[in-house]
Coordinates of N, CA and C in Angstrom, one line a residue:
X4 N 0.9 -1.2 0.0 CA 0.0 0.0 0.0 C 0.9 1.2 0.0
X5 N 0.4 2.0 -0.6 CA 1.0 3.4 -0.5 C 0.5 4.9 -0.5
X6 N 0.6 6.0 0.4 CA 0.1 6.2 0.3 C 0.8 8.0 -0.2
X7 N 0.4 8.4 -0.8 CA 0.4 9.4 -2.2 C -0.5 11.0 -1.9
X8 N 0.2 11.9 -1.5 CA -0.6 12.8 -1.8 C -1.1 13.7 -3.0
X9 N -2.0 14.5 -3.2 CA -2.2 15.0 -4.5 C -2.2 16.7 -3.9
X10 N -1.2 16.9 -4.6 CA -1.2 18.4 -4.8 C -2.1 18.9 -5.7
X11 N -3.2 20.5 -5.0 CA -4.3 21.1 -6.0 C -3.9 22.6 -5.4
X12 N -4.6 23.1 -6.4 CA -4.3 24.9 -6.2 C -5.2 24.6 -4.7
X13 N -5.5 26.3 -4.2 CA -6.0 26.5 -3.2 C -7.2 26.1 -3.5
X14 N -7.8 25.3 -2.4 CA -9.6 24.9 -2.6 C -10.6 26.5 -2.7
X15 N -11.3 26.7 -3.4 CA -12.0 27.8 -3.1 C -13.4 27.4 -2.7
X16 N -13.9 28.2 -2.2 CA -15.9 27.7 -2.0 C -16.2 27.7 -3.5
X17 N -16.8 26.5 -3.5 CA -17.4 26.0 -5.5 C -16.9 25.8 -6.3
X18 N -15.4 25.4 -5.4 CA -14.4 24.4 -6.2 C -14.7 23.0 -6.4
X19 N -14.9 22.7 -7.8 CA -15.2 21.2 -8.3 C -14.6 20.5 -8.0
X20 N -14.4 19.5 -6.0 CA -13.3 19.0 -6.0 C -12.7 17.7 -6.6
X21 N -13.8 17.0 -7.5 CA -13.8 16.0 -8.2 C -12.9 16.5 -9.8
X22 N -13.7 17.0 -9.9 CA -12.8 18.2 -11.1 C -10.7 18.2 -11.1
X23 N -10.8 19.3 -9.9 CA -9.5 19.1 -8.9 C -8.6 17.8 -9.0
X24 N -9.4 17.3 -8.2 CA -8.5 15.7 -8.2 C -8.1 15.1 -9.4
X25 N -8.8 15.3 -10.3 CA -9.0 14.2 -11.9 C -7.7 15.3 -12.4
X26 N -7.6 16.2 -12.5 CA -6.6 17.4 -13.1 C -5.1 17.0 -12.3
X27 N -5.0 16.8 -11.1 CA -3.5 17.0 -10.4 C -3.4 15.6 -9.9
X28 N -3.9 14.2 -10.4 CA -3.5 13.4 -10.3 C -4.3 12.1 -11.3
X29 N -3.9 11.0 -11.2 CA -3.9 9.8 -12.5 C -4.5 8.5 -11.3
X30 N -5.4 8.3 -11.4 CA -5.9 7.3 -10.8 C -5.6 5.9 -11.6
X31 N -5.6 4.5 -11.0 CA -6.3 3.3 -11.4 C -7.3 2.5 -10.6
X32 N -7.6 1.7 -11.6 CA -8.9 0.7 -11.0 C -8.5 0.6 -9.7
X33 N -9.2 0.2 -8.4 CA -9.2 -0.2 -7.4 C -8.1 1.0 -6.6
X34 N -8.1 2.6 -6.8 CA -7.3 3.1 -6.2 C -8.6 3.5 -4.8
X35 N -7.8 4.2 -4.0 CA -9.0 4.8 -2.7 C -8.3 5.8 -2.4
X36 N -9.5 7.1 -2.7 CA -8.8 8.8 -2.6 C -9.7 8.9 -1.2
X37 N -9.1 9.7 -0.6 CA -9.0 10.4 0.7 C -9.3 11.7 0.9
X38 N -10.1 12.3 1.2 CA -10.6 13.9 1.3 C -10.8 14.4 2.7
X39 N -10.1 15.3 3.3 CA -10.2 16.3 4.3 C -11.6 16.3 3.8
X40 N -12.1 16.5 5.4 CA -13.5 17.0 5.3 C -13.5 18.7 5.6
X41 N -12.0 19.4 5.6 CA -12.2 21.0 5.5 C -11.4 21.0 4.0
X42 N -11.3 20.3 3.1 CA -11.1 20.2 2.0 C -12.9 20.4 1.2
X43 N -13.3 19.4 1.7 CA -14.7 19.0 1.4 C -16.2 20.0 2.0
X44 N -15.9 20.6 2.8 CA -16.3 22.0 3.6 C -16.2 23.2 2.5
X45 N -15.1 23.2 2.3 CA -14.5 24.8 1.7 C -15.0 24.3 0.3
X46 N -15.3 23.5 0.0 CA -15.8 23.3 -1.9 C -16.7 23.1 -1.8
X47 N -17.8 22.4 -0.9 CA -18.7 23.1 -0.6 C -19.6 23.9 0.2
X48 N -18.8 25.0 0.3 CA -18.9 26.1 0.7 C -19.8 26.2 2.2
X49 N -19.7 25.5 3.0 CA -20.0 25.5 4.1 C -19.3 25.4 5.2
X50 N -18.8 26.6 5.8 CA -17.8 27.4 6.3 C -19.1 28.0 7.6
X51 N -18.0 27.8 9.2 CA -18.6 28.2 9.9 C -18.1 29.8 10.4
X52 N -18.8 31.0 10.6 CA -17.8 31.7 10.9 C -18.2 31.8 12.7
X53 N -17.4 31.3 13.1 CA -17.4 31.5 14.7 C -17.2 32.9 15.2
X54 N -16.8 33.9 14.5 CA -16.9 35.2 14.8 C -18.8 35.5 15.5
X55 N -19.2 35.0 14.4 CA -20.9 35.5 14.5 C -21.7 34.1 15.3
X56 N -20.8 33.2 15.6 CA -21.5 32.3 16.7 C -22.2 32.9 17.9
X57 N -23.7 32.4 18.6 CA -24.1 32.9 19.3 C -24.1 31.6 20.1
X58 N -23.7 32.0 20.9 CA -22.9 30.6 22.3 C -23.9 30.6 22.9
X59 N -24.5 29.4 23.3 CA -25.2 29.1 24.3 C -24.6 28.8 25.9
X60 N -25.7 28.4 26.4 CA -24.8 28.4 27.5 C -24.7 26.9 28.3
X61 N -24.8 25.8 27.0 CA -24.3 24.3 27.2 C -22.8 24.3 26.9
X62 N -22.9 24.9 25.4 CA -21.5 25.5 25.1 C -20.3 25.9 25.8
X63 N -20.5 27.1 26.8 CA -20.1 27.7 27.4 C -19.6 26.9 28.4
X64 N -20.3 26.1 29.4 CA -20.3 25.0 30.2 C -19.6 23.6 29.7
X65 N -19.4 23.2 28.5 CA -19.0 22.1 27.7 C -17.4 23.1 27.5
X66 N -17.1 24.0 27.6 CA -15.7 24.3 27.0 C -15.0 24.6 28.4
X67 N -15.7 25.2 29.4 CA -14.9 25.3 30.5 C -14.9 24.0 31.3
X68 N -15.7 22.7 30.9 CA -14.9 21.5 31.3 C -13.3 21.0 30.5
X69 N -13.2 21.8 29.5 CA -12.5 20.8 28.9 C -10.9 21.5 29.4
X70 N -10.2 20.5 28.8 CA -8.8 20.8 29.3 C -8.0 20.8 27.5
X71 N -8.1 21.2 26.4 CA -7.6 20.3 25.5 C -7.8 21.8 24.8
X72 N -7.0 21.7 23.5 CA -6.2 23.0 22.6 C -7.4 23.9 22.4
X73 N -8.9 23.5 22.3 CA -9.9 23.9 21.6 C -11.0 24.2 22.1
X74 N -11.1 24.6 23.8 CA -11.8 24.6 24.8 C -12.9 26.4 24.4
X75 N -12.5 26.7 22.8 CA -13.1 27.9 22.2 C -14.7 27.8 22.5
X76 N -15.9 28.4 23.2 CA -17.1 28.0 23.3 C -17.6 28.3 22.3
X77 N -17.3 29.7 21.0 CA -18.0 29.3 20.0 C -17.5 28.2 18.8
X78 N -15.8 27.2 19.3 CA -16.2 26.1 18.4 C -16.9 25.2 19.0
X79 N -17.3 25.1 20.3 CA -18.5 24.0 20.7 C -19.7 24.0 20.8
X80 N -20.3 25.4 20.2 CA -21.8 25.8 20.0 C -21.7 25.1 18.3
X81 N -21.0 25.1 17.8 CA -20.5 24.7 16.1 C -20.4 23.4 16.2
X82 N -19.7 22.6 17.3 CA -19.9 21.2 16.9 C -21.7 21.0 17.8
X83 N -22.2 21.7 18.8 CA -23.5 21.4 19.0 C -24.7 21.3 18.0
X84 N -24.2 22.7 17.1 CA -25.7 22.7 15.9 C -25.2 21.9 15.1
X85 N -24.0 21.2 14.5 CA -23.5 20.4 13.8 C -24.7 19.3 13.5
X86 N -23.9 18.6 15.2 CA -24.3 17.3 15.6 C -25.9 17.5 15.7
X87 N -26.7 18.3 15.7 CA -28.1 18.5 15.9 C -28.6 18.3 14.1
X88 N -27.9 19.1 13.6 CA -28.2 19.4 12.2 C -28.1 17.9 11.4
X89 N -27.1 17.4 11.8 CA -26.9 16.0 11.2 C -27.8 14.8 12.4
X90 N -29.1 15.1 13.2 CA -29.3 14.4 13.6 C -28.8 13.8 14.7
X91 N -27.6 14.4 15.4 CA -26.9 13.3 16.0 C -27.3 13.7 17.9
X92 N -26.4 12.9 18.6 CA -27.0 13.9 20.4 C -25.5 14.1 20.5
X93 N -25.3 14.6 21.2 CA -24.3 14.7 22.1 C -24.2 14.3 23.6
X94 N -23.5 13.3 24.3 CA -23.9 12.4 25.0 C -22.6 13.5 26.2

């Protein structure tokens, strides 16, 4: 196995990343491509801006338990509506 990255210009929002890929690299039968999901975000264009996050106050309470690089409460109001958005709980 090996594994290979592909160099692409910068992703833009409504960048064709299928497009992208097929252009800056050569596939064969039975290969398996790999995509960032902030690869896959920014092409399609769904970008959170945490600036304008409105924090609740689970959030708020969920970041001042944590101990870890990202204890930001508007990135954990962003994984809250995420995980709601997609259905999911947060346990």
């Amino acid at each position: 196995m090996q594994i290979l990255p592909i160099h692409t210009p910068i992703i833009e929002p409504g960048s064709d990343l299928g497009a992208l890929l097929l252009q800056h690299a050569s596939f064969q039968s039975g290969d398996i491509v790999a995509v960032s999901s902030k690869a896959a975000a920014i092409a399609e264009n769904v970008l959170i801006d945490l600036q304008t996050m409105q924090v609740s106050k689970e959030a708020k309470q969920w970041a001042d338990t944590l101990e870890r690089t990202q204890p930001d409460p508007a990135f954990r109001q962003a994984v809250i509506e995420e995980t709601l958005r997609w259905n999911g709980h947060i346990i």
